[in-house]
Amino acid sequence: ETGVTQTPRHLVMGMTNKKSLKCEQHLGHNAMYWYKQSAKKPLELMFVYNFKEQTENNSVPSRFSPECPNSSHLFLHLHTLQPEDSALYLCASSHTSGGTDTQYFGPGTRLTVL
Amino acid sequence: SQKIEQNSEALNIQEGKTATLTCNYTNYSPAYLQWYRQDPGRGPVFLLLIRENEKEKRKERLKVTFDTTLKQSLFHITASQPADSATYLCALINTNAGKSTFGDGTTLTVKP
């Protein structure tokens, strides 16, 4: 295991539901990331947090709302999603967000929006 | 913006042969380039990092090259095994922007 855990591993939700994805890292890292991975497409960076501060929002729709209460935990709050938001959502952490540090990924949450 | 192309979506080779995966990029040359392995249902796992001033990096049966003139990185797995079957991703790191840009991966299948 990489030291990064994600829950739930699978999630099915309707377009009117509100749900949250959780990520926790046990590596003592200061930076955490949310990525979206759709079939046949590259990993898309969504958000970056460094020392609990958001440093990157890659033009993500407001129906995705991140929260980072401390350096070890990261949430992604979901509401009024669309079917095209169905994807694997991956959390990662690294020592810092300078981009040069190796990122450690969690196993992902497979999200299906009906 | 940076564009990354990884060779053919799928690569099939026979056990024992060398697998060669390609990562081509446009625009600026990144300061670093990383290769990751991703198995089905799991997140990517870091394998190797190579810097722009390094021509080659090795780790056990893995070898990565970085040619900033060709704007290309090659990833080799020698003496391939069925357990090497996975999707391999390259990621370019621009230290100025502090961002990683990933390719869409090449799925390698090693047949016994």
PDB file of C-alpha atoms in Angstrom:
ATOM      1  CA  GLU A   1       0.000   0.000   0.000  1.00  0.00           C
ATOM      2  CA  THR A   2       1.101   3.552  -0.730  1.00  0.00           C
ATOM      3  CA  GLY A   3       0.046   5.159   2.549  1.00  0.00           C
ATOM      4  CA  VAL A   4      -2.843   7.011   0.911  1.00  0.00           C
ATOM      5  CA  THR A   5      -6.357   5.720   1.556  1.00  0.00           C
ATOM      6  CA  GLN A   6      -9.593   6.712  -0.130  1.00  0.00           C
ATOM      7  CA  THR A   7     -13.207   6.051   0.815  1.00  0.00           C
ATOM      8  CA  PRO A   8     -15.528   4.951  -0.516  1.00  0.00           C
ATOM      9  CA  ARG A   9     -13.939   2.788  -3.199  1.00  0.00           C
ATOM     10  CA  HIS A  10     -17.140   2.764  -5.228  1.00  0.00           C
ATOM     11  CA  LEU A  11     -19.989   5.262  -5.303  1.00  0.00           C
ATOM     12  CA  VAL A  12     -23.203   5.393  -7.305  1.00  0.00           C
ATOM     13  CA  MET A  13     -25.228   8.565  -7.043  1.00  0.00           C
ATOM     14  CA  GLY A  14     -28.091  10.326  -8.737  1.00  0.00           C
ATOM     15  CA  MET A  15     -27.753  13.773 -10.229  1.00  0.00           C
ATOM     16  CA  THR A  16     -29.571  15.386  -7.318  1.00  0.00           C
ATOM     17  CA  ASN A  17     -27.582  13.708  -4.542  1.00  0.00           C
ATOM     18  CA  LYS A  18     -24.893  15.198  -2.374  1.00  0.00           C
ATOM     19  CA  LYS A  19     -21.946  12.997  -1.425  1.00  0.00           C
ATOM     20  CA  SER A  20     -18.356  13.379  -0.298  1.00  0.00           C
ATOM     21  CA  LEU A  21     -15.148  11.557  -1.143  1.00  0.00           C
ATOM     22  CA  LYS A  22     -12.503  11.228   1.552  1.00  0.00           C
ATOM     23  CA  CYS A  23      -8.748  10.908   1.286  1.00  0.00           C
ATOM     24  CA  GLU A  24      -6.254  10.395   4.088  1.00  0.00           C
ATOM     25  CA  GLN A  25      -2.487  10.171   3.883  1.00  0.00           C
ATOM     26  CA  HIS A  26      -0.205   8.682   6.535  1.00  0.00           C
ATOM     27  CA  LEU A  27       3.078   9.817   4.995  1.00  0.00           C
ATOM     28  CA  GLY A  28       3.601  13.170   6.696  1.00  0.00           C
ATOM     29  CA  HIS A  29       3.266  14.982   3.378  1.00  0.00           C
ATOM     30  CA  ASN A  30       2.270  18.617   3.025  1.00  0.00           C
ATOM     31  CA  ALA A  31       0.635  18.579  -0.385  1.00  0.00           C
ATOM     32  CA  MET A  32      -2.494  16.765  -1.506  1.00  0.00           C
ATOM     33  CA  TYR A  33      -4.163  16.505  -4.908  1.00  0.00           C
ATOM     34  CA  TRP A  34      -7.422  15.483  -6.546  1.00  0.00           C
ATOM     35  CA  TYR A  35      -7.292  13.989 -10.059  1.00  0.00           C
ATOM     36  CA  LYS A  36     -10.036  12.774 -12.375  1.00  0.00           C
ATOM     37  CA  GLN A  37      -9.332   9.783 -14.608  1.00  0.00           C
ATOM     38  CA  SER A  38     -11.844   9.035 -17.346  1.00  0.00           C
ATOM     39  CA  ALA A  39     -11.669   6.140 -19.753  1.00  0.00           C
ATOM     40  CA  LYS A  40      -9.253   6.712 -22.631  1.00  0.00           C
ATOM     41  CA  LYS A  41      -8.214  10.103 -21.272  1.00  0.00           C
ATOM     42  CA  PRO A  42      -5.158  11.294 -19.334  1.00  0.00           C
ATOM     43  CA  LEU A  43      -5.225  12.024 -15.653  1.00  0.00           C
ATOM     44  CA  GLU A  44      -6.702  15.479 -15.164  1.00  0.00           C
ATOM     45  CA  LEU A  45      -5.478  17.547 -12.244  1.00  0.00           C
ATOM     46  CA  MET A  46      -8.418  19.120 -10.419  1.00  0.00           C
ATOM     47  CA  PHE A  47      -7.159  20.678  -7.191  1.00  0.00           C
ATOM     48  CA  VAL A  48      -3.894  21.100  -5.303  1.00  0.00           C
ATOM     49  CA  TYR A  49      -3.481  21.900  -1.623  1.00  0.00           C
ATOM     50  CA  ASN A  50      -0.164  22.809  -0.052  1.00  0.00           C
ATOM     51  CA  PHE A  51      -0.036  23.178   3.745  1.00  0.00           C
ATOM     52  CA  LYS A  52      -3.885  23.225   3.754  1.00  0.00           C
ATOM     53  CA  GLU A  53      -4.046  26.126   1.309  1.00  0.00           C
ATOM     54  CA  GLN A  54      -5.519  25.644  -2.152  1.00  0.00           C
ATOM     55  CA  THR A  55      -2.857  26.489  -4.708  1.00  0.00           C
ATOM     56  CA  GLU A  56      -4.460  25.155  -7.862  1.00  0.00           C
ATOM     57  CA  ASN A  57      -7.999  24.991  -9.196  1.00  0.00           C
ATOM     58  CA  ASN A  58      -7.814  23.684 -12.723  1.00  0.00           C
ATOM     59  CA  SER A  59     -11.049  25.287 -13.955  1.00  0.00           C
ATOM     60  CA  VAL A  60     -13.141  22.706 -12.167  1.00  0.00           C
ATOM     61  CA  PRO A  61     -16.945  23.217 -12.153  1.00  0.00           C
ATOM     62  CA  SER A  62     -18.376  24.444  -8.874  1.00  0.00           C
ATOM     63  CA  ARG A  63     -20.367  21.238  -8.420  1.00  0.00           C
ATOM     64  CA  PHE A  64     -17.023  19.861  -7.153  1.00  0.00           C
ATOM     65  CA  SER A  65     -15.996  21.469  -3.881  1.00  0.00           C
ATOM     66  CA  PRO A  66     -12.729  20.498  -2.154  1.00  0.00           C
ATOM     67  CA  GLU A  67     -11.960  20.794   1.525  1.00  0.00           C
ATOM     68  CA  CYS A  68      -8.635  20.330   3.283  1.00  0.00           C
ATOM     69  CA  PRO A  69      -9.023  20.611   7.078  1.00  0.00           C
ATOM     70  CA  ASN A  70      -5.410  19.581   7.726  1.00  0.00           C
ATOM     71  CA  SER A  71      -2.416  18.273   5.814  1.00  0.00           C
ATOM     72  CA  SER A  72      -3.490  14.654   6.277  1.00  0.00           C
ATOM     73  CA  HIS A  73      -7.086  14.845   5.089  1.00  0.00           C
ATOM     74  CA  LEU A  74      -8.703  15.925   1.863  1.00  0.00           C
ATOM     75  CA  PHE A  75     -12.358  15.826   0.887  1.00  0.00           C
ATOM     76  CA  LEU A  76     -14.187  16.307  -2.373  1.00  0.00           C
ATOM     77  CA  HIS A  77     -17.814  17.331  -1.902  1.00  0.00           C
ATOM     78  CA  LEU A  78     -20.089  16.479  -4.798  1.00  0.00           C
ATOM     79  CA  HIS A  79     -23.511  17.944  -5.629  1.00  0.00           C
ATOM     80  CA  THR A  80     -25.769  18.027  -8.657  1.00  0.00           C
ATOM     81  CA  LEU A  81     -23.303  16.046 -10.750  1.00  0.00           C
ATOM     82  CA  GLN A  82     -23.759  15.092 -14.391  1.00  0.00           C
ATOM     83  CA  PRO A  83     -23.408  11.634 -15.962  1.00  0.00           C
ATOM     84  CA  GLU A  84     -20.207  12.809 -17.689  1.00  0.00           C
ATOM     85  CA  ASP A  85     -18.667  13.236 -14.234  1.00  0.00           C
ATOM     86  CA  SER A  86     -18.563   9.457 -13.901  1.00  0.00           C
ATOM     87  CA  ALA A  87     -14.874   8.546 -13.586  1.00  0.00           C
ATOM     88  CA  LEU A  88     -12.171   7.306 -11.249  1.00  0.00           C
ATOM     89  CA  TYR A  89     -11.268  10.030  -8.761  1.00  0.00           C
ATOM     90  CA  LEU A  90      -7.752   9.727  -7.468  1.00  0.00           C
ATOM     91  CA  CYS A  91      -6.198  11.410  -4.481  1.00  0.00           C
ATOM     92  CA  ALA A  92      -2.432  11.839  -4.215  1.00  0.00           C
ATOM     93  CA  SER A  93       0.036  13.373  -1.803  1.00  0.00           C
ATOM     94  CA  SER A  94       3.637  14.534  -1.983  1.00  0.00           C
ATOM     95  CA  HIS A  95       6.161  16.148   0.314  1.00  0.00           C
ATOM     96  CA  THR A  96       5.437  19.566  -1.180  1.00  0.00           C
ATOM     97  CA  SER A  97       3.496  20.785  -4.214  1.00  0.00           C
ATOM     98  CA  GLY A  98       6.568  22.048  -6.037  1.00  0.00           C
ATOM     99  CA  GLY A  99       5.894  19.459  -8.712  1.00  0.00           C
ATOM    100  CA  THR A 100       9.236  17.718  -8.414  1.00  0.00           C
ATOM    101  CA  ASP A 101       8.320  15.457  -5.524  1.00  0.00           C
ATOM    102  CA  THR A 102       7.021  12.010  -6.215  1.00  0.00           C
ATOM    103  CA  GLN A 103       3.281  11.752  -5.838  1.00  0.00           C
ATOM    104  CA  TYR A 104       1.791   8.821  -3.978  1.00  0.00           C
ATOM    105  CA  PHE A 105      -1.657   7.881  -5.171  1.00  0.00           C
ATOM    106  CA  GLY A 106      -4.556   6.302  -3.372  1.00  0.00           C
ATOM    107  CA  PRO A 107      -6.582   3.481  -4.936  1.00  0.00           C
ATOM    108  CA  GLY A 108      -9.262   5.851  -6.170  1.00  0.00           C
ATOM    109  CA  THR A 109     -13.042   6.120  -5.885  1.00  0.00           C
ATOM    110  CA  ARG A 110     -14.971   4.767  -8.862  1.00  0.00           C
ATOM    111  CA  LEU A 111     -17.877   7.199  -9.236  1.00  0.00           C
ATOM    112  CA  THR A 112     -20.971   6.514 -11.318  1.00  0.00           C
ATOM    113  CA  VAL A 113     -23.522   9.262 -11.798  1.00  0.00           C
ATOM    114  CA  LEU A 114     -26.925   8.042 -12.955  1.00  0.00           C
TER     115      LEU A 114
ATOM    116  CA  SER B   1      -0.204  24.102 -23.304  1.00  0.00           C
ATOM    117  CA  GLN B   2       1.887  20.988 -23.072  1.00  0.00           C
ATOM    118  CA  LYS B   3       0.692  17.984 -25.085  1.00  0.00           C
ATOM    119  CA  ILE B   4       1.869  14.471 -24.398  1.00  0.00           C
ATOM    120  CA  GLU B   5       1.532  11.462 -26.664  1.00  0.00           C
ATOM    121  CA  GLN B   6       2.273   7.937 -25.555  1.00  0.00           C
ATOM    122  CA  ASN B   7       2.740   5.322 -28.222  1.00  0.00           C
ATOM    123  CA  SER B   8      -0.087   3.086 -29.271  1.00  0.00           C
ATOM    124  CA  GLU B   9      -2.739   2.621 -26.721  1.00  0.00           C
ATOM    125  CA  ALA B  10      -1.802  -1.054 -26.361  1.00  0.00           C
ATOM    126  CA  LEU B  11       1.438  -2.970 -26.718  1.00  0.00           C
ATOM    127  CA  ASN B  12       1.628  -6.781 -26.773  1.00  0.00           C
ATOM    128  CA  ILE B  13       4.925  -8.610 -26.476  1.00  0.00           C
ATOM    129  CA  GLN B  14       6.209 -12.074 -25.706  1.00  0.00           C
ATOM    130  CA  GLU B  15       7.693 -12.929 -22.317  1.00  0.00           C
ATOM    131  CA  GLY B  16      11.439 -12.431 -22.215  1.00  0.00           C
ATOM    132  CA  LYS B  17      11.466  -9.688 -24.842  1.00  0.00           C
ATOM    133  CA  THR B  18      12.188  -6.022 -24.212  1.00  0.00           C
ATOM    134  CA  ALA B  19       9.192  -3.702 -24.083  1.00  0.00           C
ATOM    135  CA  THR B  20       9.767  -0.153 -25.299  1.00  0.00           C
ATOM    136  CA  LEU B  21       7.217   2.536 -24.531  1.00  0.00           C
ATOM    137  CA  THR B  22       7.381   6.040 -25.957  1.00  0.00           C
ATOM    138  CA  CYS B  23       6.431   9.405 -24.499  1.00  0.00           C
ATOM    139  CA  ASN B  24       6.529  12.382 -26.853  1.00  0.00           C
ATOM    140  CA  TYR B  25       5.788  15.943 -25.846  1.00  0.00           C
ATOM    141  CA  THR B  26       5.362  19.302 -27.523  1.00  0.00           C
ATOM    142  CA  ASN B  27       6.286  22.790 -26.408  1.00  0.00           C
ATOM    143  CA  TYR B  28       8.741  23.330 -23.602  1.00  0.00           C
ATOM    144  CA  SER B  29      11.068  20.705 -22.255  1.00  0.00           C
ATOM    145  CA  PRO B  30      10.147  19.796 -18.696  1.00  0.00           C
ATOM    146  CA  ALA B  31      12.660  19.855 -15.912  1.00  0.00           C
ATOM    147  CA  TYR B  32      11.691  16.336 -14.896  1.00  0.00           C
ATOM    148  CA  LEU B  33       9.899  13.400 -16.376  1.00  0.00           C
ATOM    149  CA  GLN B  34       8.394  10.561 -14.366  1.00  0.00           C
ATOM    150  CA  TRP B  35       7.077   7.140 -15.275  1.00  0.00           C
ATOM    151  CA  TYR B  36       4.291   5.462 -13.325  1.00  0.00           C
ATOM    152  CA  ARG B  37       2.676   2.045 -13.429  1.00  0.00           C
ATOM    153  CA  GLN B  38      -1.072   1.653 -12.995  1.00  0.00           C
ATOM    154  CA  ASP B  39      -2.871  -1.644 -12.477  1.00  0.00           C
ATOM    155  CA  PRO B  40      -6.632  -2.016 -13.002  1.00  0.00           C
ATOM    156  CA  GLY B  41      -8.626  -0.614 -10.111  1.00  0.00           C
ATOM    157  CA  ARG B  42      -5.582   0.989  -8.498  1.00  0.00           C
ATOM    158  CA  GLY B  43      -3.869   4.352  -8.464  1.00  0.00           C
ATOM    159  CA  PRO B  44      -0.604   4.973 -10.328  1.00  0.00           C
ATOM    160  CA  VAL B  45       2.628   3.904  -8.635  1.00  0.00           C
ATOM    161  CA  PHE B  46       5.843   5.849  -9.174  1.00  0.00           C
ATOM    162  CA  LEU B  47       8.653   3.983 -10.935  1.00  0.00           C
ATOM    163  CA  LEU B  48      11.398   6.318 -12.119  1.00  0.00           C
ATOM    164  CA  LEU B  49      12.255  10.002 -12.416  1.00  0.00           C
ATOM    165  CA  ILE B  50      14.734  11.438 -14.908  1.00  0.00           C
ATOM    166  CA  ARG B  51      16.002  15.011 -15.004  1.00  0.00           C
ATOM    167  CA  GLU B  52      16.488  17.068 -18.155  1.00  0.00           C
ATOM    168  CA  ASN B  53      20.267  16.933 -17.793  1.00  0.00           C
ATOM    169  CA  GLU B  54      20.261  13.133 -17.503  1.00  0.00           C
ATOM    170  CA  LYS B  55      20.353  10.991 -20.620  1.00  0.00           C
ATOM    171  CA  GLU B  56      19.526   7.690 -18.997  1.00  0.00           C
ATOM    172  CA  LYS B  57      18.320   6.209 -15.710  1.00  0.00           C
ATOM    173  CA  ARG B  58      18.169   2.577 -14.680  1.00  0.00           C
ATOM    174  CA  LYS B  59      16.435   0.621 -11.968  1.00  0.00           C
ATOM    175  CA  GLU B  60      16.684  -3.155 -12.039  1.00  0.00           C
ATOM    176  CA  ARG B  61      15.044  -4.235 -15.334  1.00  0.00           C
ATOM    177  CA  LEU B  62      13.797  -0.733 -16.091  1.00  0.00           C
ATOM    178  CA  LYS B  63      15.577   1.888 -18.164  1.00  0.00           C
ATOM    179  CA  VAL B  64      14.420   5.398 -19.036  1.00  0.00           C
ATOM    180  CA  THR B  65      15.986   7.758 -21.556  1.00  0.00           C
ATOM    181  CA  PHE B  66      15.302  11.458 -22.028  1.00  0.00           C
ATOM    182  CA  ASP B  67      16.098  13.254 -25.287  1.00  0.00           C
ATOM    183  CA  THR B  68      15.263  16.949 -25.071  1.00  0.00           C
ATOM    184  CA  THR B  69      16.195  17.454 -28.728  1.00  0.00           C
ATOM    185  CA  LEU B  70      13.672  14.891 -29.909  1.00  0.00           C
ATOM    186  CA  LYS B  71      11.296  15.851 -27.065  1.00  0.00           C
ATOM    187  CA  GLN B  72      10.964  12.204 -26.233  1.00  0.00           C
ATOM    188  CA  SER B  73      11.388   9.738 -23.408  1.00  0.00           C
ATOM    189  CA  LEU B  74      11.687   5.999 -23.897  1.00  0.00           C
ATOM    190  CA  PHE B  75      10.832   3.493 -21.172  1.00  0.00           C
ATOM    191  CA  HIS B  76      12.294   0.008 -21.507  1.00  0.00           C
ATOM    192  CA  ILE B  77      11.498  -3.153 -19.591  1.00  0.00           C
ATOM    193  CA  THR B  78      14.042  -5.855 -20.292  1.00  0.00           C
ATOM    194  CA  ALA B  79      13.392  -9.587 -19.842  1.00  0.00           C
ATOM    195  CA  SER B  80       9.692  -8.809 -19.594  1.00  0.00           C
ATOM    196  CA  GLN B  81       7.383 -10.982 -17.491  1.00  0.00           C
ATOM    197  CA  PRO B  82       3.608 -11.429 -17.475  1.00  0.00           C
ATOM    198  CA  ALA B  83       3.624  -9.587 -14.116  1.00  0.00           C
ATOM    199  CA  ASP B  84       4.816  -6.490 -15.973  1.00  0.00           C
ATOM    200  CA  SER B  85       1.434  -6.291 -17.700  1.00  0.00           C
ATOM    201  CA  ALA B  86      -0.104  -2.949 -16.709  1.00  0.00           C
ATOM    202  CA  THR B  87      -0.707   0.565 -17.983  1.00  0.00           C
ATOM    203  CA  TYR B  88       2.348   2.805 -17.929  1.00  0.00           C
ATOM    204  CA  LEU B  89       1.993   6.574 -17.652  1.00  0.00           C
ATOM    205  CA  CYS B  90       4.547   9.272 -18.286  1.00  0.00           C
ATOM    206  CA  ALA B  91       4.277  12.589 -16.490  1.00  0.00           C
ATOM    207  CA  LEU B  92       6.081  15.817 -17.273  1.00  0.00           C
ATOM    208  CA  ILE B  93       6.926  18.194 -14.475  1.00  0.00           C
ATOM    209  CA  ASN B  94       7.351  21.870 -15.150  1.00  0.00           C
ATOM    210  CA  THR B  95       9.045  23.256 -12.064  1.00  0.00           C
ATOM    211  CA  ASN B  96       8.090  26.818 -13.002  1.00  0.00           C
ATOM    212  CA  ALA B  97       4.414  26.006 -12.869  1.00  0.00           C
ATOM    213  CA  GLY B  98       4.835  23.309 -10.261  1.00  0.00           C
ATOM    214  CA  LYS B  99       2.493  21.045 -12.167  1.00  0.00           C
ATOM    215  CA  SER B 100       2.553  17.521 -13.476  1.00  0.00           C
ATOM    216  CA  THR B 101       0.968  16.733 -16.835  1.00  0.00           C
ATOM    217  CA  PHE B 102       0.197  13.097 -17.499  1.00  0.00           C
ATOM    218  CA  GLY B 103      -0.012  11.174 -20.754  1.00  0.00           C
ATOM    219  CA  ASP B 104      -2.964   8.874 -21.322  1.00  0.00           C
ATOM    220  CA  GLY B 105      -0.855   5.768 -20.880  1.00  0.00           C
ATOM    221  CA  THR B 106       0.145   2.688 -22.808  1.00  0.00           C
ATOM    222  CA  THR B 107      -1.288  -0.666 -21.780  1.00  0.00           C
ATOM    223  CA  LEU B 108       1.370  -3.353 -21.936  1.00  0.00           C
ATOM    224  CA  THR B 109       0.472  -7.033 -22.114  1.00  0.00           C
ATOM    225  CA  VAL B 110       3.271  -9.578 -21.755  1.00  0.00           C
ATOM    226  CA  LYS B 111       2.221 -13.003 -22.986  1.00  0.00           C
ATOM    227  CA  PRO B 112       3.760 -16.172 -21.548  1.00  0.00           C
TER     228      PRO B 112
END
